């Protein structure tokens, strides 16, 4: 009975993550045309994405810690409600400052959805099945981001604001379903100490056994967000692609990533280990990002963007799995820190990418490549050092 309940919970958590990422993805192909209504460009887009990430950075550790103390369900439901209304507000906006407010609120909602969901998965899966559970959540994230742009691109032909209304309405429906059907799961560890402030939590994260993976999360999120934040603007600027063209490129890549994540990623983890999967795909992401500025032709761009998406699709669940396995009883704290470091990368990456794009459209991709290669070197050095240490001990 408990196993069946956990299975239902996992599917509902996947749906919630799908809705969250779908709401993010749905606006990507629409943004170049939507921001033209306000007379703004790449720099504002970068800061809008950074505002979303700032809210996640500030609130993810709070939601993760609170979910350890009070259970996961209430924060997931509340996050979906805030997220839903924020998406609707973005579509209703008539001033740029309202766009920033709506994106910050969207990030706040996502911050109370994502860490509790990742901690929830750890609560209802065994150590051996953790990779599979995280892979399924990762697949839901990728599927949402895949379908989102496709829906947004096609609906934009009718009304530029409608994709935001749809994303908000579906998030509110998901909150009702979660309130009714999601069980309330708490950490098995008794927590009596007062909740730490954000800076103290960040300082404590440095001493954890999984700190290296938090650094990987930050650096690869920084590099990847350069690509994701400016790709729609880049394709519109360089090739004059429409929202529908951009939606097709994003959708095909996302679909390939989801299929591989659902049926291949767990097998790769078992055969090669999560760390090798991370290293190989960091290199693939760096190479395909650099290629973006040298290629042309719809089909070639589609292939390169798809390879980039596949690489990032494999990295996320690998990192999430390693952090979760090393976190022990503090799953909420670890998930909160994971999301916080990811948000830091997603905050600085797009903000800098937007500024660089207005200066030189190629420059965000060069910077992103450098950051991804640096992340690979850091992870490889840590792996080599750990292997040498184990060999010496042996």
JSON list of N, CA, C and O in Angstrom, two decimals, residues 343-384:
[
{"chain": "A", "resi": 343, "resn": "UNK", "atom": "N", "xyz": [20.63, 28.67, -8.71]},
{"chain": "A", "resi": 343, "resn": "UNK", "atom": "CA", "xyz": [20.04, 29.98, -8.91]},
{"chain": "A", "resi": 343, "resn": "UNK", "atom": "C", "xyz": [21.10, 31.07, -9.01]},
{"chain": "A", "resi": 343, "resn": "UNK", "atom": "O", "xyz": [20.94, 32.03, -9.78]},
{"chain": "A", "resi": 344, "resn": "UNK", "atom": "N", "xyz": [22.19, 30.93, -8.26]},
{"chain": "A", "resi": 344, "resn": "UNK", "atom": "CA", "xyz": [23.29, 31.89, -8.38]},
{"chain": "A", "resi": 344, "resn": "UNK", "atom": "C", "xyz": [23.84, 31.90, -9.81]},
{"chain": "A", "resi": 344, "resn": "UNK", "atom": "O", "xyz": [24.06, 32.97, -10.39]},
{"chain": "A", "resi": 345, "resn": "UNK", "atom": "N", "xyz": [24.06, 30.70, -10.34]},
{"chain": "A", "resi": 345, "resn": "UNK", "atom": "CA", "xyz": [24.54, 30.61, -11.72]},
{"chain": "A", "resi": 345, "resn": "UNK", "atom": "C", "xyz": [23.53, 31.17, -12.70]},
{"chain": "A", "resi": 345, "resn": "UNK", "atom": "O", "xyz": [23.88, 31.90, -13.63]},
{"chain": "A", "resi": 346, "resn": "UNK", "atom": "N", "xyz": [22.24, 30.85, -12.48]},
{"chain": "A", "resi": 346, "resn": "UNK", "atom": "CA", "xyz": [21.18, 31.32, -13.35]},
{"chain": "A", "resi": 346, "resn": "UNK", "atom": "C", "xyz": [20.94, 32.82, -13.21]},
{"chain": "A", "resi": 346, "resn": "UNK", "atom": "O", "xyz": [20.33, 33.45, -14.08]},
{"chain": "A", "resi": 347, "resn": "UNK", "atom": "N", "xyz": [21.41, 33.40, -12.09]},
{"chain": "A", "resi": 347, "resn": "UNK", "atom": "CA", "xyz": [21.23, 34.82, -11.86]},
{"chain": "A", "resi": 347, "resn": "UNK", "atom": "C", "xyz": [22.33, 35.63, -12.56]},
{"chain": "A", "resi": 347, "resn": "UNK", "atom": "O", "xyz": [22.06, 36.55, -13.32]},
{"chain": "A", "resi": 348, "resn": "UNK", "atom": "N", "xyz": [23.58, 35.25, -12.33]},
{"chain": "A", "resi": 348, "resn": "UNK", "atom": "CA", "xyz": [24.70, 36.00, -12.90]},
{"chain": "A", "resi": 348, "resn": "UNK", "atom": "C", "xyz": [24.87, 35.71, -14.40]},
{"chain": "A", "resi": 348, "resn": "UNK", "atom": "O", "xyz": [25.24, 36.60, -15.17]},
{"chain": "A", "resi": 349, "resn": "UNK", "atom": "N", "xyz": [24.60, 34.46, -14.80]},
{"chain": "A", "resi": 349, "resn": "UNK", "atom": "CA", "xyz": [24.77, 34.09, -16.21]},
{"chain": "A", "resi": 349, "resn": "UNK", "atom": "C", "xyz": [23.92, 34.92, -17.16]},
{"chain": "A", "resi": 349, "resn": "UNK", "atom": "O", "xyz": [24.44, 35.58, -18.06]},
{"chain": "A", "resi": 350, "resn": "UNK", "atom": "N", "xyz": [22.57, 34.94, -16.98]},
{"chain": "A", "resi": 350, "resn": "UNK", "atom": "CA", "xyz": [21.72, 35.70, -17.89]},
{"chain": "A", "resi": 350, "resn": "UNK", "atom": "C", "xyz": [21.95, 37.21, -17.82]},
{"chain": "A", "resi": 350, "resn": "UNK", "atom": "O", "xyz": [21.88, 37.89, -18.84]},
{"chain": "A", "resi": 351, "resn": "UNK", "atom": "N", "xyz": [22.18, 37.74, -16.60]},
{"chain": "A", "resi": 351, "resn": "UNK", "atom": "CA", "xyz": [22.41, 39.18, -16.47]},
{"chain": "A", "resi": 351, "resn": "UNK", "atom": "C", "xyz": [23.63, 39.60, -17.28]},
{"chain": "A", "resi": 351, "resn": "UNK", "atom": "O", "xyz": [23.59, 40.58, -18.04]},
{"chain": "A", "resi": 352, "resn": "UNK", "atom": "N", "xyz": [24.71, 38.85, -17.14]},
{"chain": "A", "resi": 352, "resn": "UNK", "atom": "CA", "xyz": [25.93, 39.15, -17.89]},
{"chain": "A", "resi": 352, "resn": "UNK", "atom": "C", "xyz": [25.73, 38.86, -19.38]},
{"chain": "A", "resi": 352, "resn": "UNK", "atom": "O", "xyz": [26.21, 39.62, -20.24]},
{"chain": "A", "resi": 353, "resn": "UNK", "atom": "N", "xyz": [25.01, 37.78, -19.69]},
{"chain": "A", "resi": 353, "resn": "UNK", "atom": "CA", "xyz": [24.77, 37.42, -21.09]},
{"chain": "A", "resi": 353, "resn": "UNK", "atom": "C", "xyz": [23.98, 38.49, -21.81]},
{"chain": "A", "resi": 353, "resn": "UNK", "atom": "O", "xyz": [24.26, 38.82, -22.97]},
{"chain": "A", "resi": 354, "resn": "UNK", "atom": "N", "xyz": [22.97, 39.06, -21.13]},
{"chain": "A", "resi": 354, "resn": "UNK", "atom": "CA", "xyz": [22.16, 40.11, -21.74]},
{"chain": "A", "resi": 354, "resn": "UNK", "atom": "C", "xyz": [22.98, 41.35, -22.06]},
{"chain": "A", "resi": 354, "resn": "UNK", "atom": "O", "xyz": [22.83, 41.95, -23.13]},
{"chain": "A", "resi": 355, "resn": "UNK", "atom": "N", "xyz": [23.86, 41.73, -21.12]},
{"chain": "A", "resi": 355, "resn": "UNK", "atom": "CA", "xyz": [24.73, 42.89, -21.34]},
{"chain": "A", "resi": 355, "resn": "UNK", "atom": "C", "xyz": [25.69, 42.62, -22.49]},
{"chain": "A", "resi": 355, "resn": "UNK", "atom": "O", "xyz": [25.89, 43.45, -23.39]},
{"chain": "A", "resi": 356, "resn": "UNK", "atom": "N", "xyz": [26.30, 41.43, -22.47]},
{"chain": "A", "resi": 356, "resn": "UNK", "atom": "CA", "xyz": [27.25, 41.07, -23.52]},
{"chain": "A", "resi": 356, "resn": "UNK", "atom": "C", "xyz": [26.58, 40.95, -24.88]},
{"chain": "A", "resi": 356, "resn": "UNK", "atom": "O", "xyz": [27.16, 41.31, -25.91]},
{"chain": "A", "resi": 357, "resn": "UNK", "atom": "N", "xyz": [25.34, 40.45, -24.89]},
{"chain": "A", "resi": 357, "resn": "UNK", "atom": "CA", "xyz": [24.62, 40.29, -26.16]},
{"chain": "A", "resi": 357, "resn": "UNK", "atom": "C", "xyz": [24.41, 41.64, -26.85]},
{"chain": "A", "resi": 357, "resn": "UNK", "atom": "O", "xyz": [24.58, 41.76, -28.07]},
{"chain": "A", "resi": 358, "resn": "UNK", "atom": "N", "xyz": [24.03, 42.67, -26.07]},
{"chain": "A", "resi": 358, "resn": "UNK", "atom": "CA", "xyz": [23.82, 43.99, -26.65]},
{"chain": "A", "resi": 358, "resn": "UNK", "atom": "C", "xyz": [25.13, 44.58, -27.17]},
{"chain": "A", "resi": 358, "resn": "UNK", "atom": "O", "xyz": [25.12, 45.42, -28.06]},
{"chain": "A", "resi": 359, "resn": "UNK", "atom": "N", "xyz": [26.26, 44.13, -26.59]},
{"chain": "A", "resi": 359, "resn": "UNK", "atom": "CA", "xyz": [27.59, 44.59, -27.04]},
{"chain": "A", "resi": 359, "resn": "UNK", "atom": "C", "xyz": [28.05, 43.81, -28.27]},
{"chain": "A", "resi": 359, "resn": "UNK", "atom": "O", "xyz": [28.47, 44.36, -29.27]},
{"chain": "A", "resi": 360, "resn": "UNK", "atom": "N", "xyz": [27.96, 42.47, -28.17]},
{"chain": "A", "resi": 360, "resn": "UNK", "atom": "CA", "xyz": [28.36, 41.57, -29.26]},
{"chain": "A", "resi": 360, "resn": "UNK", "atom": "C", "xyz": [27.57, 40.27, -29.11]},
{"chain": "A", "resi": 360, "resn": "UNK", "atom": "O", "xyz": [27.76, 39.55, -28.13]},
{"chain": "A", "resi": 361, "resn": "UNK", "atom": "N", "xyz": [26.68, 39.96, -30.06]},
{"chain": "A", "resi": 361, "resn": "UNK", "atom": "CA", "xyz": [25.82, 38.77, -29.93]},
{"chain": "A", "resi": 361, "resn": "UNK", "atom": "C", "xyz": [26.56, 37.45, -29.75]},
{"chain": "A", "resi": 361, "resn": "UNK", "atom": "O", "xyz": [25.99, 36.50, -29.21]},
{"chain": "A", "resi": 362, "resn": "UNK", "atom": "N", "xyz": [27.82, 37.36, -30.20]},
{"chain": "A", "resi": 362, "resn": "UNK", "atom": "CA", "xyz": [28.58, 36.12, -30.06]},
{"chain": "A", "resi": 362, "resn": "UNK", "atom": "C", "xyz": [29.20, 35.94, -28.67]},
{"chain": "A", "resi": 362, "resn": "UNK", "atom": "O", "xyz": [29.50, 34.81, -28.26]},
{"chain": "A", "resi": 363, "resn": "UNK", "atom": "N", "xyz": [29.40, 37.04, -27.96]},
{"chain": "A", "resi": 363, "resn": "UNK", "atom": "CA", "xyz": [30.19, 37.00, -26.73]},
{"chain": "A", "resi": 363, "resn": "UNK", "atom": "C", "xyz": [29.60, 36.14, -25.60]},
{"chain": "A", "resi": 363, "resn": "UNK", "atom": "O", "xyz": [30.37, 35.50, -24.86]},
{"chain": "A", "resi": 364, "resn": "UNK", "atom": "N", "xyz": [28.27, 36.06, -25.42]},
{"chain": "A", "resi": 364, "resn": "UNK", "atom": "CA", "xyz": [27.75, 35.18, -24.36]},
{"chain": "A", "resi": 364, "resn": "UNK", "atom": "C", "xyz": [28.15, 33.72, -24.55]},
{"chain": "A", "resi": 364, "resn": "UNK", "atom": "O", "xyz": [28.37, 32.99, -23.57]},
{"chain": "A", "resi": 365, "resn": "UNK", "atom": "N", "xyz": [28.25, 33.28, -25.80]},
{"chain": "A", "resi": 365, "resn": "UNK", "atom": "CA", "xyz": [28.57, 31.88, -26.08]},
{"chain": "A", "resi": 365, "resn": "UNK", "atom": "C", "xyz": [30.05, 31.58, -25.86]},
{"chain": "A", "resi": 365, "resn": "UNK", "atom": "O", "xyz": [30.42, 30.48, -25.45]},
{"chain": "A", "resi": 366, "resn": "UNK", "atom": "N", "xyz": [30.89, 32.58, -26.12]},
{"chain": "A", "resi": 366, "resn": "UNK", "atom": "CA", "xyz": [32.32, 32.41, -25.84]},
{"chain": "A", "resi": 366, "resn": "UNK", "atom": "C", "xyz": [32.53, 32.33, -24.34]},
{"chain": "A", "resi": 366, "resn": "UNK", "atom": "O", "xyz": [33.25, 31.45, -23.84]},
{"chain": "A", "resi": 367, "resn": "UNK", "atom": "N", "xyz": [31.90, 33.23, -23.59]},
{"chain": "A", "resi": 367, "resn": "UNK", "atom": "CA", "xyz": [32.01, 33.20, -22.12]},
{"chain": "A", "resi": 367, "resn": "UNK", "atom": "C", "xyz": [31.46, 31.89, -21.57]},
{"chain": "A", "resi": 367, "resn": "UNK", "atom": "O", "xyz": [32.07, 31.27, -20.69]},
{"chain": "A", "resi": 368, "resn": "UNK", "atom": "N", "xyz": [30.31, 31.47, -22.07]},
{"chain": "A", "resi": 368, "resn": "UNK", "atom": "CA", "xyz": [29.71, 30.22, -21.58]},
{"chain": "A", "resi": 368, "resn": "UNK", "atom": "C", "xyz": [30.60, 29.03, -21.81]},
{"chain": "A", "resi": 368, "resn": "UNK", "atom": "O", "xyz": [30.71, 28.14, -20.97]},
{"chain": "A", "resi": 369, "resn": "UNK", "atom": "N", "xyz": [31.27, 29.00, -22.97]},
{"chain": "A", "resi": 369, "resn": "UNK", "atom": "CA", "xyz": [32.20, 27.90, -23.26]},
{"chain": "A", "resi": 369, "resn": "UNK", "atom": "C", "xyz": [33.35, 27.88, -22.28]},
{"chain": "A", "resi": 369, "resn": "UNK", "atom": "O", "xyz": [33.74, 26.82, -21.76]},
{"chain": "A", "resi": 370, "resn": "UNK", "atom": "N", "xyz": [33.92, 29.05, -22.00]},
{"chain": "A", "resi": 370, "resn": "UNK", "atom": "CA", "xyz": [35.03, 29.15, -21.04]},
{"chain": "A", "resi": 370, "resn": "UNK", "atom": "C", "xyz": [34.61, 28.65, -19.67]},
{"chain": "A", "resi": 370, "resn": "UNK", "atom": "O", "xyz": [35.33, 27.90, -19.00]},
{"chain": "A", "resi": 371, "resn": "UNK", "atom": "N", "xyz": [33.41, 29.03, -19.24]},
{"chain": "A", "resi": 371, "resn": "UNK", "atom": "CA", "xyz": [32.92, 28.63, -17.92]},
{"chain": "A", "resi": 371, "resn": "UNK", "atom": "C", "xyz": [32.69, 27.12, -17.85]},
{"chain": "A", "resi": 371, "resn": "UNK", "atom": "O", "xyz": [33.04, 26.47, -16.86]},
{"chain": "A", "resi": 372, "resn": "UNK", "atom": "N", "xyz": [32.10, 26.54, -18.90]},
{"chain": "A", "resi": 372, "resn": "UNK", "atom": "CA", "xyz": [31.85, 25.09, -18.91]},
{"chain": "A", "resi": 372, "resn": "UNK", "atom": "C", "xyz": [33.17, 24.30, -18.92]},
{"chain": "A", "resi": 372, "resn": "UNK", "atom": "O", "xyz": [33.28, 23.28, -18.24]},
{"chain": "A", "resi": 373, "resn": "UNK", "atom": "N", "xyz": [34.14, 24.76, -19.68]},
{"chain": "A", "resi": 373, "resn": "UNK", "atom": "CA", "xyz": [35.46, 24.09, -19.68]},
{"chain": "A", "resi": 373, "resn": "UNK", "atom": "C", "xyz": [36.11, 24.20, -18.31]},
{"chain": "A", "resi": 373, "resn": "UNK", "atom": "O", "xyz": [36.70, 23.23, -17.81]},
{"chain": "A", "resi": 374, "resn": "UNK", "atom": "N", "xyz": [35.98, 25.35, -17.66]},
{"chain": "A", "resi": 374, "resn": "UNK", "atom": "CA", "xyz": [36.52, 25.52, -16.31]},
{"chain": "A", "resi": 374, "resn": "UNK", "atom": "C", "xyz": [35.85, 24.57, -15.33]},
{"chain": "A", "resi": 374, "resn": "UNK", "atom": "O", "xyz": [36.49, 23.99, -14.45]},
{"chain": "A", "resi": 375, "resn": "UNK", "atom": "N", "xyz": [34.54, 24.39, -15.51]},
{"chain": "A", "resi": 375, "resn": "UNK", "atom": "CA", "xyz": [33.79, 23.46, -14.66]},
{"chain": "A", "resi": 375, "resn": "UNK", "atom": "C", "xyz": [34.29, 22.04, -14.86]},
{"chain": "A", "resi": 375, "resn": "UNK", "atom": "O", "xyz": [34.45, 21.27, -13.90]},
{"chain": "A", "resi": 376, "resn": "UNK", "atom": "N", "xyz": [34.54, 21.67, -16.12]},
{"chain": "A", "resi": 376, "resn": "UNK", "atom": "CA", "xyz": [35.07, 20.34, -16.42]},
{"chain": "A", "resi": 376, "resn": "UNK", "atom": "C", "xyz": [36.44, 20.13, -15.74]},
{"chain": "A", "resi": 376, "resn": "UNK", "atom": "O", "xyz": [36.69, 19.08, -15.13]},
{"chain": "A", "resi": 377, "resn": "UNK", "atom": "N", "xyz": [37.32, 21.11, -15.84]},
{"chain": "A", "resi": 377, "resn": "UNK", "atom": "CA", "xyz": [38.66, 21.01, -15.24]},
{"chain": "A", "resi": 377, "resn": "UNK", "atom": "C", "xyz": [38.55, 20.84, -13.72]},
{"chain": "A", "resi": 377, "resn": "UNK", "atom": "O", "xyz": [39.24, 20.01, -13.12]},
{"chain": "A", "resi": 378, "resn": "UNK", "atom": "N", "xyz": [37.66, 21.61, -13.11]},
{"chain": "A", "resi": 378, "resn": "UNK", "atom": "CA", "xyz": [37.47, 21.54, -11.66]},
{"chain": "A", "resi": 378, "resn": "UNK", "atom": "C", "xyz": [36.97, 20.15, -11.25]},
{"chain": "A", "resi": 378, "resn": "UNK", "atom": "O", "xyz": [37.50, 19.53, -10.31]},
{"chain": "A", "resi": 379, "resn": "UNK", "atom": "N", "xyz": [35.94, 19.65, -11.95]},
{"chain": "A", "resi": 379, "resn": "UNK", "atom": "CA", "xyz": [35.38, 18.34, -11.62]},
{"chain": "A", "resi": 379, "resn": "UNK", "atom": "C", "xyz": [36.39, 17.23, -11.88]},
{"chain": "A", "resi": 379, "resn": "UNK", "atom": "O", "xyz": [36.50, 16.27, -11.09]},
{"chain": "A", "resi": 380, "resn": "UNK", "atom": "N", "xyz": [37.13, 17.33, -12.97]},
{"chain": "A", "resi": 380, "resn": "UNK", "atom": "CA", "xyz": [38.13, 16.31, -13.30]},
{"chain": "A", "resi": 380, "resn": "UNK", "atom": "C", "xyz": [39.25, 16.29, -12.27]},
{"chain": "A", "resi": 380, "resn": "UNK", "atom": "O", "xyz": [39.72, 15.22, -11.86]},
{"chain": "A", "resi": 381, "resn": "UNK", "atom": "N", "xyz": [39.69, 17.48, -11.83]},
{"chain": "A", "resi": 381, "resn": "UNK", "atom": "CA", "xyz": [40.74, 17.56, -10.82]},
{"chain": "A", "resi": 381, "resn": "UNK", "atom": "C", "xyz": [40.29, 16.95, -9.50]},
{"chain": "A", "resi": 381, "resn": "UNK", "atom": "O", "xyz": [41.06, 16.23, -8.85]},
{"chain": "A", "resi": 382, "resn": "UNK", "atom": "N", "xyz": [39.03, 17.20, -9.12]},
{"chain": "A", "resi": 382, "resn": "UNK", "atom": "CA", "xyz": [38.51, 16.63, -7.88]},
{"chain": "A", "resi": 382, "resn": "UNK", "atom": "C", "xyz": [38.43, 15.11, -7.99]},
{"chain": "A", "resi": 382, "resn": "UNK", "atom": "O", "xyz": [38.79, 14.39, -7.06]},
{"chain": "A", "resi": 383, "resn": "UNK", "atom": "N", "xyz": [37.97, 14.61, -9.13]},
{"chain": "A", "resi": 383, "resn": "UNK", "atom": "CA", "xyz": [37.87, 13.17, -9.34]},
{"chain": "A", "resi": 383, "resn": "UNK", "atom": "C", "xyz": [39.24, 12.51, -9.29]},
{"chain": "A", "resi": 383, "resn": "UNK", "atom": "O", "xyz": [39.42, 11.45, -8.66]},
{"chain": "A", "resi": 384, "resn": "UNK", "atom": "N", "xyz": [40.23, 13.12, -9.93]},
{"chain": "A", "resi": 384, "resn": "UNK", "atom": "CA", "xyz": [41.60, 12.58, -9.94]},
{"chain": "A", "resi": 384, "resn": "UNK", "atom": "C", "xyz": [42.19, 12.57, -8.53]},
{"chain": "A", "resi": 384, "resn": "UNK", "atom": "O", "xyz": [42.84, 11.61, -8.12]}
]
